[in-house]
Short mmCIF file of C-alpha atoms and ligand atoms in Angstrom, two decimals:
data_model
loop_
_atom_site.label_atom_id
_atom_site.label_comp_id
_atom_site.label_asym_id
_atom_site.label_seq_id
_atom_site.Cartn_x
_atom_site.Cartn_y
_atom_site.Cartn_z
CA MET A 192 10.48 28.61 15.64
CA THR A 193 12.68 29.99 12.82
CA PHE A 194 12.88 26.48 11.48
CA ILE A 195 9.06 26.26 11.45
CA LEU A 196 8.75 29.59 9.66
CA ILE A 197 11.25 28.55 7.00
CA LEU A 198 9.45 25.26 6.44
CA THR A 199 6.10 27.09 6.31
CA ALA A 200 7.40 29.49 3.68
CA VAL A 201 8.79 26.67 1.55
CA GLY A 202 5.57 24.63 1.93
CA MET A 203 3.45 27.66 1.00
CA VAL A 204 5.43 28.24 -2.19
CA GLY A 205 4.78 24.63 -3.21
CA LEU A 206 1.11 24.81 -2.25
CA GLY A 207 0.61 28.08 -4.11
CA SER A 208 2.14 26.76 -7.29
CA ALA A 209 0.03 23.59 -7.10
CA LEU A 210 -3.14 25.67 -6.71
CA PHE A 211 -2.13 27.80 -9.66
CA MET A 212 -1.38 24.83 -11.88
CA MET A 213 -4.70 23.23 -10.94
CA ARG A 214 -6.73 25.85 -12.76
CA THR A 215 -7.44 23.66 -15.79
CA GLN A 216 -9.14 21.10 -13.54
CA PRO A 217 -12.87 21.13 -12.62
CA ARG A 218 -13.72 23.81 -10.02
CA GLY A 219 -15.07 21.22 -7.59
CA LEU A 220 -11.53 19.91 -7.20
CA TYR A 221 -10.64 23.03 -5.19
CA VAL A 222 -13.40 22.28 -2.69
CA LEU A 223 -12.32 18.67 -2.28
CA PHE A 224 -8.65 19.65 -2.21
CA PHE A 225 -9.14 22.02 0.75
CA ALA A 226 -11.64 19.84 2.62
CA GLU A 227 -9.30 16.85 2.44
CA MET A 228 -6.29 19.03 3.19
CA TRP A 229 -7.83 20.11 6.49
CA GLU A 230 -8.97 16.58 7.30
CA ARG A 231 -5.43 15.29 6.81
CA PHE A 232 -4.10 18.29 8.73
CA SER A 233 -6.11 17.14 11.72
CA TYR A 234 -5.34 13.46 11.20
CA TYR A 235 -1.58 13.79 10.85
CA GLY A 236 -1.37 16.61 13.38
CA MET A 237 -2.99 14.46 16.02
CA ARG A 238 -1.00 11.38 14.94
CA ALA A 239 2.29 13.25 15.28
CA LEU A 240 1.53 13.80 18.94
CA LEU A 241 -0.18 10.55 19.81
CA VAL A 242 2.75 8.34 20.90
CA PHE A 243 4.35 11.17 22.88
CA TYR A 244 1.01 11.94 24.53
CA LEU A 245 0.65 8.29 25.54
CA THR A 246 4.16 7.91 26.90
CA LYS A 247 4.66 11.38 28.40
CA HIS A 248 1.19 12.38 29.57
CA PHE A 249 -0.44 9.07 30.46
CA LEU A 250 2.99 7.49 31.16
CA PHE A 251 2.11 4.36 29.18
CA ASP A 252 4.84 1.83 28.63
CA GLN A 253 6.43 2.18 25.19
CA THR A 254 5.21 -1.23 24.02
CA VAL A 255 1.66 -0.48 25.17
CA ALA A 256 1.80 2.88 23.41
CA TYR A 257 3.04 1.31 20.15
CA GLY A 258 0.35 -1.35 20.39
CA LEU A 259 -2.38 1.25 20.77
CA TYR A 260 -0.90 3.34 17.97
CA GLY A 261 -0.88 0.25 15.72
CA ALA A 262 -4.47 -0.64 16.59
CA TYR A 263 -5.62 2.93 15.97
CA THR A 264 -3.85 3.34 12.62
CA THR A 265 -5.14 -0.06 11.48
CA LEU A 266 -8.75 0.65 12.47
CA VAL A 267 -8.82 3.91 10.48
CA PHE A 268 -8.19 1.80 7.37
CA ILE A 269 -10.88 -0.79 8.20
CA THR A 270 -13.84 1.53 8.70
CA PRO A 271 -13.78 3.07 5.17
CA VAL A 272 -15.23 -0.21 3.86
CA ILE A 273 -18.37 0.31 5.94
CA GLY A 274 -18.52 4.04 5.19
CA GLY A 275 -18.18 3.27 1.47
CA LEU A 276 -20.85 0.59 1.49
CA LEU A 277 -23.37 2.82 3.29
CA ALA A 278 -22.64 5.70 0.92
CA ASP A 279 -23.16 3.49 -2.15
CA ARG A 280 -26.41 2.03 -0.89
CA TYR A 281 -28.09 4.87 0.94
CA LEU A 282 -26.33 8.07 1.86
CA GLY A 283 -24.49 9.09 -1.27
CA GLN A 284 -20.85 10.09 -0.85
CA ARG A 285 -21.47 13.78 -0.11
CA LYS A 286 -23.67 13.20 2.90
CA ALA A 287 -21.33 10.48 4.14
CA VAL A 288 -18.45 12.97 4.04
CA VAL A 289 -20.46 15.49 6.08
CA ILE A 290 -21.27 12.83 8.70
CA GLY A 291 -17.61 11.80 8.82
CA ALA A 292 -16.47 15.39 9.18
CA VAL A 293 -18.87 16.05 12.07
CA LEU A 294 -17.64 12.92 13.88
CA LEU A 295 -14.05 14.01 13.29
CA VAL A 296 -14.65 17.50 14.69
CA LEU A 297 -16.16 15.87 17.79
CA GLY A 298 -13.32 13.37 18.10
CA HIS A 299 -10.50 15.85 17.68
CA SER A 300 -12.12 18.32 20.06
CA LEU A 301 -12.51 15.60 22.67
CA MET A 302 -8.80 14.84 22.36
CA ALA A 303 -8.16 18.28 23.80
CA PHE A 304 -9.68 17.09 27.08
CA GLU A 305 -6.48 15.83 28.72
CA GLY A 306 -7.00 15.92 32.48
CA GLU A 307 -4.08 16.26 34.89
CA PRO A 308 -0.69 14.83 33.82
CA VAL A 309 -0.21 11.43 35.42
CA SER A 310 2.49 11.36 38.09
CA PRO A 311 5.12 8.59 38.03
CA GLY A 312 3.89 5.40 39.64
CA ALA A 313 0.21 6.45 39.41
CA SER A 314 -2.27 5.37 36.75
CA PRO A 315 -4.37 7.69 34.61
CA GLU A 316 -7.84 8.53 35.85
CA PRO A 317 -10.26 5.99 34.31
CA MET A 318 -12.68 8.74 33.30
CA VAL A 319 -10.01 10.74 31.43
CA LEU A 320 -8.74 7.59 29.75
CA ASN A 321 -12.23 6.59 28.67
CA ILE A 322 -12.84 9.99 27.15
CA PHE A 323 -9.55 9.61 25.29
CA TYR A 324 -10.61 6.22 23.88
CA LEU A 325 -13.95 7.71 22.91
CA ALA A 326 -12.12 10.46 21.02
CA LEU A 327 -10.10 7.82 19.16
CA ALA A 328 -13.27 5.88 18.35
CA LEU A 329 -15.01 8.97 16.97
CA ILE A 330 -11.99 9.72 14.77
CA ILE A 331 -11.82 6.12 13.52
CA VAL A 332 -15.52 6.05 12.59
CA GLY A 333 -15.27 9.59 11.16
CA VAL A 334 -12.37 8.65 8.88
CA GLY A 335 -14.44 5.65 7.81
CA PHE A 336 -17.21 7.89 6.53
CA LEU A 337 -14.96 10.56 5.05
CA LYS A 338 -11.73 9.25 3.58
CA GLY A 339 -12.83 6.84 0.85
CA ASN A 340 -15.96 8.78 0.00
CA ILE A 341 -14.29 12.12 -0.58
CA SER A 342 -11.87 10.40 -2.96
CA ALA A 343 -14.83 8.82 -4.75
CA ILE A 344 -16.36 12.28 -5.27
CA VAL A 345 -13.12 13.44 -6.90
CA GLY A 346 -13.63 10.70 -9.47
CA GLN A 347 -17.16 11.90 -10.17
CA LEU A 348 -15.88 15.27 -11.30
CA TYR A 349 -14.51 13.61 -14.45
CA ALA A 350 -16.11 11.79 -17.35
CA LYS A 351 -14.71 8.28 -17.71
CA SER A 352 -12.84 9.31 -20.86
CA ASP A 353 -11.45 12.53 -19.37
CA VAL A 354 -7.63 12.46 -19.65
CA ARG A 355 -7.34 14.85 -16.69
CA ARG A 356 -8.40 12.22 -14.15
CA ASP A 357 -4.94 10.97 -13.05
CA SER A 358 -3.65 14.54 -12.93
CA GLY A 359 -6.66 15.65 -10.92
CA PHE A 360 -6.06 12.94 -8.36
CA THR A 361 -2.38 13.87 -8.27
CA PHE A 362 -3.34 17.45 -7.34
CA PHE A 363 -5.78 16.09 -4.76
CA TYR A 364 -2.85 14.10 -3.36
CA VAL A 365 -0.87 17.32 -3.06
CA GLY A 366 -3.73 18.61 -0.85
CA ILE A 367 -3.49 15.46 1.29
CA ASN A 368 0.23 15.98 1.76
CA ALA A 369 0.02 19.72 2.34
CA GLY A 370 -2.38 18.85 5.16
CA SER A 371 -0.08 16.22 6.59
CA PHE A 372 2.95 18.50 6.31
CA PHE A 373 1.43 21.55 8.01
CA GLY A 374 -0.56 19.44 10.50
CA ALA A 375 2.45 17.59 11.84
CA LEU A 376 4.44 20.83 11.84
CA TYR A 377 1.98 23.04 13.73
CA ALA A 378 -0.05 20.64 15.88
CA GLY A 379 3.23 18.88 16.70
CA TYR A 380 4.90 22.14 17.65
CA LEU A 381 2.00 23.54 19.69
CA GLY A 382 1.36 20.25 21.44
CA GLU A 383 4.96 19.61 22.42
CA THR A 384 5.81 23.20 23.29
CA PHE A 385 2.69 24.67 24.93
CA GLY A 386 0.69 21.64 26.01
CA TRP A 387 -1.02 18.67 24.36
CA LYS A 388 -4.47 20.21 24.34
CA TYR A 389 -3.31 23.08 22.13
CA GLY A 390 -1.96 20.70 19.52
CA PHE A 391 -5.06 18.51 19.58
CA GLY A 392 -7.28 21.59 19.71
CA LEU A 393 -5.59 22.94 16.59
CA ALA A 394 -6.29 19.63 14.86
CA GLY A 395 -9.96 20.07 15.83
CA ILE A 396 -10.06 23.60 14.44
CA GLY A 397 -8.45 22.36 11.22
CA MET A 398 -11.15 19.72 10.85
CA LEU A 399 -13.88 22.28 11.49
CA LEU A 400 -12.44 24.38 8.65
CA GLY A 401 -12.53 21.29 6.44
CA LEU A 402 -16.20 20.75 7.25
CA ILE A 403 -17.04 24.39 6.52
CA VAL A 404 -15.19 24.35 3.19
CA PHE A 405 -17.01 21.20 2.17
CA VAL A 406 -20.47 22.44 3.11
CA VAL A 407 -20.04 25.93 1.68
CA GLY A 408 -18.42 24.56 -1.50
CA LYS A 409 -21.32 22.22 -2.30
CA PRO A 410 -22.55 24.13 -5.39
CA TRP A 411 -19.15 23.66 -7.04
CA LEU A 412 -19.53 19.92 -6.87
CA ASN A 413 -22.29 20.05 -9.48
CA GLY A 414 -24.27 17.22 -7.94
CA ALA A 415 -21.31 14.85 -7.52
CA GLY A 416 -21.72 12.44 -4.60
CA GLU A 417 -25.53 12.53 -4.44
CA PRO A 418 -27.31 9.23 -3.67
CA LYS A 419 -28.28 6.98 -6.55
CA ASP A 420 -31.57 5.97 -4.99
CA LEU A 421 -33.16 9.04 -3.43
CA GLY A 422 -35.94 7.20 -1.63
CA ALA A 423 -33.67 4.61 0.03
CA LEU A 424 -32.79 6.77 3.01
CA HIS A 425 -36.38 7.43 4.00
CA ARG A 426 -37.71 3.90 3.84
CA ARG A 427 -38.70 2.52 7.22
CA PRO A 428 -37.54 -1.09 7.32
CA MET A 429 -37.51 -1.66 11.11
CA PHE A 430 -39.27 -0.46 14.30
CA GLY A 431 -40.82 2.43 12.39
CA LEU A 432 -37.34 3.95 12.03
CA SER A 433 -36.05 5.29 8.72
CA VAL A 434 -32.84 3.95 7.17
CA GLU A 435 -31.19 7.27 7.97
CA GLN A 436 -32.14 7.02 11.65
CA LEU A 437 -30.95 3.41 11.73
CA ILE A 438 -27.60 4.51 10.27
CA TYR A 439 -27.21 7.07 13.06
CA LEU A 440 -27.98 4.40 15.65
CA GLY A 441 -25.46 2.16 13.90
CA ILE A 442 -22.85 4.91 14.16
CA ILE A 443 -23.41 5.14 17.90
CA ALA A 444 -23.17 1.36 18.27
CA THR A 445 -20.02 1.14 16.11
CA THR A 446 -18.36 3.97 17.99
CA GLY A 447 -19.08 2.07 21.21
CA LEU A 448 -17.59 -1.11 19.76
CA VAL A 449 -14.46 0.64 18.48
CA TRP A 450 -14.12 2.46 21.80
CA TRP A 451 -13.60 -0.95 23.36
CA VAL A 452 -11.74 -2.78 20.56
CA VAL A 453 -9.05 -0.11 20.03
CA ARG A 454 -7.46 -1.13 23.34
CA ASP A 455 -6.66 -4.61 22.05
CA GLN A 456 -4.14 -4.84 19.23
CA GLU A 457 -4.57 -8.58 18.74
CA THR A 458 -8.33 -8.32 18.18
CA VAL A 459 -7.72 -5.50 15.71
CA GLY A 460 -5.31 -7.77 13.80
CA TRP A 461 -8.01 -10.45 13.54
CA LEU A 462 -10.57 -7.87 12.56
CA LEU A 463 -8.29 -6.81 9.72
CA TYR A 464 -7.94 -10.37 8.37
CA LEU A 465 -11.67 -10.99 8.67
CA THR A 466 -12.60 -7.72 6.98
CA MET A 467 -10.08 -8.35 4.19
CA ALA A 468 -11.47 -11.82 3.47
CA ALA A 469 -15.09 -10.66 3.69
CA THR A 470 -14.50 -7.62 1.49
CA TYR A 471 -12.68 -9.51 -1.29
CA LEU A 472 -15.30 -12.27 -1.29
CA TYR A 473 -18.21 -9.84 -1.22
CA ILE A 474 -16.82 -7.76 -4.07
CA LEU A 475 -16.12 -10.84 -6.19
CA TYR A 476 -19.52 -12.30 -5.43
CA THR A 477 -21.50 -9.12 -6.22
CA SER A 478 -19.57 -8.43 -9.38
CA ILE A 479 -20.01 -11.99 -10.63
CA ILE A 480 -23.74 -12.13 -9.96
CA SER A 481 -24.71 -8.59 -10.86
CA LEU A 482 -22.35 -7.18 -13.50
CA GLU A 483 -21.99 -7.70 -17.22
CA PRO A 484 -18.69 -9.39 -18.21
CA HIS A 485 -16.67 -6.25 -19.01
CA ALA A 486 -17.72 -4.45 -15.83
CA ARG A 487 -16.91 -7.61 -13.87
CA ASP A 488 -13.43 -7.88 -15.45
CA ARG A 489 -12.77 -4.27 -14.46
CA ILE A 490 -13.54 -5.08 -10.84
CA ILE A 491 -11.13 -8.01 -11.03
CA ALA A 492 -8.48 -5.64 -12.42
CA ALA A 493 -9.24 -3.24 -9.55
CA LEU A 494 -8.81 -6.06 -7.03
CA LEU A 495 -5.42 -6.94 -8.54
CA LEU A 496 -4.27 -3.32 -8.27
CA ILE A 497 -5.63 -3.11 -4.73
CA THR A 498 -3.57 -6.15 -3.77
CA VAL A 499 -0.30 -4.68 -5.12
CA GLN A 500 -0.68 -1.98 -2.53
CA ILE A 501 -0.17 -4.42 0.36
CA LEU A 502 3.44 -4.94 -0.72
CA PHE A 503 3.88 -1.27 -1.54
CA TRP A 504 2.85 0.15 1.85
CA ALA A 505 4.50 -2.69 3.78
CA LEU A 506 7.84 -1.44 2.44
CA PHE A 507 7.04 2.25 2.10
CA GLU A 508 5.93 2.53 5.72
CA GLN A 509 9.36 1.56 7.00
CA ALA A 510 9.79 5.34 6.87
CA GLY A 511 8.23 5.95 10.27
CA SER A 512 9.77 2.93 11.97
CA SER A 513 12.92 1.09 10.87
CA LEU A 514 14.15 3.72 8.40
CA ASN A 515 13.63 6.41 11.00
CA VAL A 516 15.68 4.43 13.52
CA TYR A 517 18.33 3.71 10.87
CA THR A 518 18.58 7.42 10.11
CA ASP A 519 18.95 8.10 13.79
CA GLU A 520 21.63 5.52 14.49
CA GLN A 521 23.57 4.85 11.29
CA VAL A 522 23.48 8.06 9.28
CA ASP A 523 25.77 11.06 9.45
CA ARG A 524 23.00 13.65 9.87
CA THR A 525 25.23 16.71 9.81
CA LEU A 526 23.91 19.42 7.49
CA PHE A 527 25.55 22.85 7.31
CA GLY A 528 27.59 21.99 10.37
CA GLN A 529 24.54 21.04 12.47
CA ALA A 530 23.26 17.60 13.46
CA VAL A 531 19.66 17.41 12.21
CA PRO A 532 17.33 15.26 14.38
CA ALA A 533 16.18 12.09 12.61
CA SER A 534 12.48 12.94 12.98
CA VAL A 535 12.91 16.00 10.75
CA PHE A 536 13.48 13.68 7.79
CA GLN A 537 9.91 12.44 8.31
CA SER A 538 8.60 15.58 6.65
CA LEU A 539 10.64 15.02 3.47
CA ASN A 540 8.04 12.80 1.83
CA ALA A 541 5.19 15.31 2.16
CA MET A 542 7.46 18.15 1.06
CA TYR A 543 8.63 16.24 -2.03
CA ILE A 544 4.98 15.54 -2.91
CA ILE A 545 3.95 19.18 -2.60
CA PHE A 546 6.62 20.08 -5.14
CA LEU A 547 6.68 17.00 -7.35
CA GLY A 548 2.91 16.38 -7.40
CA PRO A 549 2.24 19.19 -9.88
CA VAL A 550 5.19 17.98 -11.99
CA PHE A 551 3.69 14.49 -12.20
CA ALA A 552 0.20 15.90 -12.83
CA GLY A 553 1.64 17.90 -15.73
CA LEU A 554 3.66 14.95 -16.96
CA TRP A 555 0.65 12.60 -17.19
CA LEU A 556 -1.30 15.21 -19.15
CA PHE A 557 1.65 15.98 -21.40
CA LEU A 558 2.15 12.30 -22.19
CA ALA A 559 -1.59 11.64 -22.57
CA LYS A 560 -1.94 14.36 -25.18
CA ARG A 561 0.80 12.65 -27.20
CA GLY A 562 -0.61 9.16 -26.71
CA LEU A 563 2.45 8.21 -24.63
CA GLU A 564 0.96 7.96 -21.13
CA PRO A 565 1.87 4.68 -19.40
CA SER A 566 -1.13 2.49 -18.57
CA THR A 567 -2.28 2.23 -14.94
CA PRO A 568 -0.62 -1.18 -14.37
CA GLN A 569 2.59 0.16 -15.91
CA LYS A 570 2.53 3.09 -13.52
CA PHE A 571 2.00 0.66 -10.65
CA GLY A 572 4.99 -1.38 -11.85
CA LEU A 573 7.11 1.77 -12.05
CA GLY A 574 6.00 2.74 -8.54
CA VAL A 575 6.90 -0.59 -6.96
CA ALA A 576 10.21 -0.77 -8.85
CA GLN A 577 11.25 2.68 -7.61
CA LEU A 578 10.46 1.62 -4.07
CA GLY A 579 12.85 -1.32 -4.47
CA LEU A 580 15.52 0.84 -6.10
CA GLY A 581 15.33 3.24 -3.17
CA PHE A 582 16.22 0.47 -0.72
CA LEU A 583 18.99 -0.91 -2.94
CA LEU A 584 20.50 2.53 -3.33
CA LEU A 585 20.54 3.05 0.44
CA VAL A 586 22.18 -0.34 0.96
CA TRP A 587 24.78 0.53 -1.68
CA GLY A 588 25.44 3.88 -0.03
CA ALA A 589 25.72 2.27 3.39
CA THR A 590 28.11 -0.46 2.35
CA SER A 591 30.36 1.71 0.19
CA THR A 592 31.62 3.78 3.13
CA GLY A 593 33.82 1.06 4.63
CA GLY A 594 32.15 0.99 8.03
CA ALA A 595 31.68 4.75 8.47
CA LEU A 596 28.23 6.31 8.97
CA THR A 597 26.02 6.43 5.89
CA PRO A 598 26.13 9.82 4.11
CA VAL A 599 22.89 11.74 4.56
CA VAL A 600 22.45 12.17 0.81
CA PHE A 601 21.24 8.57 0.67
CA VAL A 602 18.42 9.40 3.07
CA PHE A 603 17.36 12.22 0.75
CA LEU A 604 17.61 9.83 -2.20
CA ILE A 605 15.67 6.93 -0.73
CA TYR A 606 12.80 9.25 0.25
CA LEU A 607 12.94 10.83 -3.20
CA LEU A 608 12.62 7.48 -4.97
CA HIS A 609 9.94 6.35 -2.54
CA THR A 610 8.01 9.54 -3.19
CA THR A 611 8.22 9.32 -6.98
CA GLY A 612 7.16 5.70 -6.59
CA GLU A 613 4.24 6.77 -4.42
CA LEU A 614 3.16 9.34 -6.99
CA CYS A 615 3.13 6.65 -9.68
CA LEU A 616 0.97 4.38 -7.55
CA SER A 617 -1.15 6.02 -4.89
CA PRO A 618 -3.02 8.89 -6.64
CA VAL A 619 -3.08 6.84 -9.84
CA GLY A 620 -4.66 4.00 -7.91
CA LEU A 621 -7.36 6.24 -6.43
CA SER A 622 -8.07 7.47 -9.93
CA ALA A 623 -8.21 3.92 -11.31
CA MET A 624 -10.60 2.78 -8.58
CA THR A 625 -13.13 5.46 -9.50
CA LYS A 626 -12.76 4.64 -13.16
CA LEU A 627 -12.90 0.85 -12.96
CA SER A 628 -15.76 0.65 -10.48
CA THR A 629 -19.41 0.98 -11.39
CA ALA A 630 -21.11 4.03 -9.85
CA ARG A 631 -23.03 1.79 -7.44
CA MET A 632 -19.89 0.17 -6.00
CA VAL A 633 -17.42 3.02 -5.94
CA GLY A 634 -17.55 3.65 -2.17
CA LEU A 635 -16.98 -0.02 -1.45
CA ILE A 636 -14.09 -0.31 -3.92
CA MET A 637 -12.49 2.78 -2.42
CA GLY A 638 -12.96 1.27 1.03
CA ALA A 639 -11.21 -1.88 -0.19
CA TRP A 640 -8.37 0.27 -1.52
CA PHE A 641 -7.75 1.77 1.90
CA LEU A 642 -8.25 -1.57 3.61
CA ALA A 643 -5.37 -3.03 1.59
CA SER A 644 -3.17 -0.11 2.49
CA GLY A 645 -4.10 -0.83 6.12
CA ALA A 646 -2.94 -4.41 5.60
CA GLY A 647 0.29 -3.02 4.15
CA ASN A 648 0.80 -0.86 7.21
CA PHE A 649 0.19 -3.86 9.41
CA ALA A 650 2.75 -5.92 7.46
CA ALA A 651 5.17 -2.98 7.73
CA GLY A 652 5.20 -3.55 11.48
CA VAL A 653 6.26 -7.17 10.98
CA ILE A 654 9.06 -6.19 8.58
CA ALA A 655 10.26 -3.49 10.98
CA GLN A 656 10.46 -6.12 13.71
CA ALA A 657 12.57 -8.31 11.40
CA THR A 658 15.04 -5.45 10.94
CA ALA A 659 15.50 -5.23 14.69
CA VAL A 660 16.66 -8.86 15.03
CA THR A 661 20.44 -9.15 15.41
CA GLY A 662 22.65 -11.86 13.86
CA ALA A 663 24.67 -14.56 15.68
CA ASN A 664 27.43 -12.09 16.60
CA GLY A 665 25.07 -9.28 17.49
CA GLU A 666 25.41 -7.60 14.08
CA SER A 667 22.49 -5.60 12.70
CA GLN A 668 20.38 -7.32 10.05
CA ILE A 669 18.71 -4.22 8.74
CA LEU A 670 20.73 -3.93 5.53
CA ALA A 671 20.19 -7.62 4.79
CA VAL A 672 16.42 -7.14 5.20
CA TYR A 673 16.51 -3.99 3.03
CA THR A 674 18.48 -5.86 0.33
CA ASN A 675 15.87 -8.62 0.26
CA VAL A 676 12.86 -6.35 0.18
CA GLY A 677 14.60 -4.08 -2.33
CA TRP A 678 15.13 -6.91 -4.81
CA LEU A 679 11.65 -8.27 -4.15
CA ALA A 680 10.06 -4.93 -4.98
CA LEU A 681 12.25 -4.42 -8.04
CA ILE A 682 11.36 -7.85 -9.40
CA VAL A 683 7.64 -7.45 -8.65
CA GLY A 684 7.68 -3.99 -10.23
CA VAL A 685 9.34 -5.22 -13.42
CA GLY A 686 7.03 -8.24 -13.41
CA LEU A 687 4.02 -5.93 -13.23
CA ILE A 688 5.27 -3.97 -16.22
CA VAL A 689 5.72 -7.23 -18.13
CA ILE A 690 2.19 -8.48 -17.37
CA SER A 691 0.61 -5.03 -17.65
CA PRO A 692 -1.03 -5.77 -21.05
CA LEU A 693 -2.97 -8.59 -19.40
CA ILE A 694 -4.29 -6.34 -16.63
CA SER A 695 -4.98 -3.58 -19.16
CA ARG A 696 -7.04 -6.02 -21.18
CA LEU A 697 -9.17 -6.72 -18.10
CA MET A 698 -9.75 -2.98 -17.75
CA HIS A 699 -11.66 -2.80 -21.11
CA LEU A 700 -11.12 0.93 -21.44
CA ASP A 701 -12.58 0.86 -24.95
CA THR A 702 -16.05 -0.04 -23.72
CA LEU A 703 -16.01 2.21 -20.65
CA LYS A 704 -19.03 4.51 -20.52
CA ASP A 705 -20.30 7.18 -18.17
CA GLU A 706 -23.28 6.20 -16.06
CA ARG A 707 -25.59 8.52 -14.25
N1 LIG B 117 -0.73 9.36 2.77
C1 LIG B 117 -1.92 9.09 2.03
C2 LIG B 117 -3.13 9.56 2.78
O1 LIG B 117 -3.07 9.86 3.94
C3 LIG B 117 -2.02 7.65 1.62
C4 LIG B 117 -2.60 6.75 2.63
C5 LIG B 117 -2.64 5.33 2.15
O2 LIG B 117 -3.31 4.98 1.20
N2 LIG B 117 -1.95 4.50 2.83
O3 LIG B 117 -4.18 9.63 2.21
#
């Protein structure tokens, strides 16, 4: 408990200073910051408990639990494409976020329905299990409506030429990470100490707060996120039902489908490939047939940036799997005379972001005012290169000890470099998506952004498996894998910086105009 209080105090200091430094940003950013903070609080709070809940409450086999976890975390990245498309065409982003938030409150609350703990040798009650899958499905569909669309609204707070955009998204990213930090801390603690339902219940309450903030804060959004075509929702294309009613029916049908699909990791993998191919082709097709050449080039630039993310997250997400295991088994985790559990290092990334986010936000503005701000592709290159450097530094630290355990400072350093890399790429990418996309496609482009990060997460699983393979004499291959991926990322990062003028040219920032 003392540990939790100390971490809370430190996190609060970071959060407070971020909120203070944000005051030169549009007021609507505060609304979106808090709404997304609570949404991520619930998402990461529930996620922190999920595998333990599966293995300790339902007594699932570890492989089955990991499979379900993988399917769940992949599906939450697939649905934003659909949520984005529907928001662009009919709902507008604001309404889509409200729908998503309501589904999330329902889903998280349903998670709190846990039934009796399963006794060894018995199987979970089918009814309880089905309610659990339904809760997952509601969360997956809810994230689909909320996640990409709320980010798209952030973009609408800024004129296309506003130099505060990247900084604004960096602050927004601090909100995301404050949510993930406190969510995992509190829901994790309550769930593991007092009972699962309290942890999941807290996640539900967090999401409800997010919904309230978003609804009450509407006036501060100044009309951002409203539908482009006001009549579209009320047209009655089929069976006398309006588009809005059809969307609600679609939500019920999709939730039913996901409720069933989430149990099968292999199908989810295929669904990911199919959605990736369909999304890329659809975006290319629509931009070629419907956009003027500069707008079309910008979408192509956006697709290139989106693709870089696959590599980025594939390596970054080793944090929760192989890097976590490495920290557990190969690192001297003694700090102030006490062995710190490996899982504690999982909160480092969010903590670094809470403190470094405002520094980066300030840095981009400082450089922009002096005409020195790196371009978006350059920032991406810097991000990927730092990711590679992080791995290479860890390998260097591990091999320089002559067989002893790796000093813990290298764990702090790899997460530091991975976080600074993330800050150069992830919030900057969200910002770029809203800038490069036309207003009518922004939800879809944002959906594609998250889809690619889902593909990265999926690939991360494959890389983690490669680190677990042992050599001919039973020796661990993890450092060899880290060396390879480290160099790969460094080379790709430098390569991106070298070709950045070409991508920048595709972005046509000189002819970028605001559209209403
Ligand atoms: N951690 C961030 C979030 O939850 C980034 C997710 C991603 O794009 N992979 O929003």
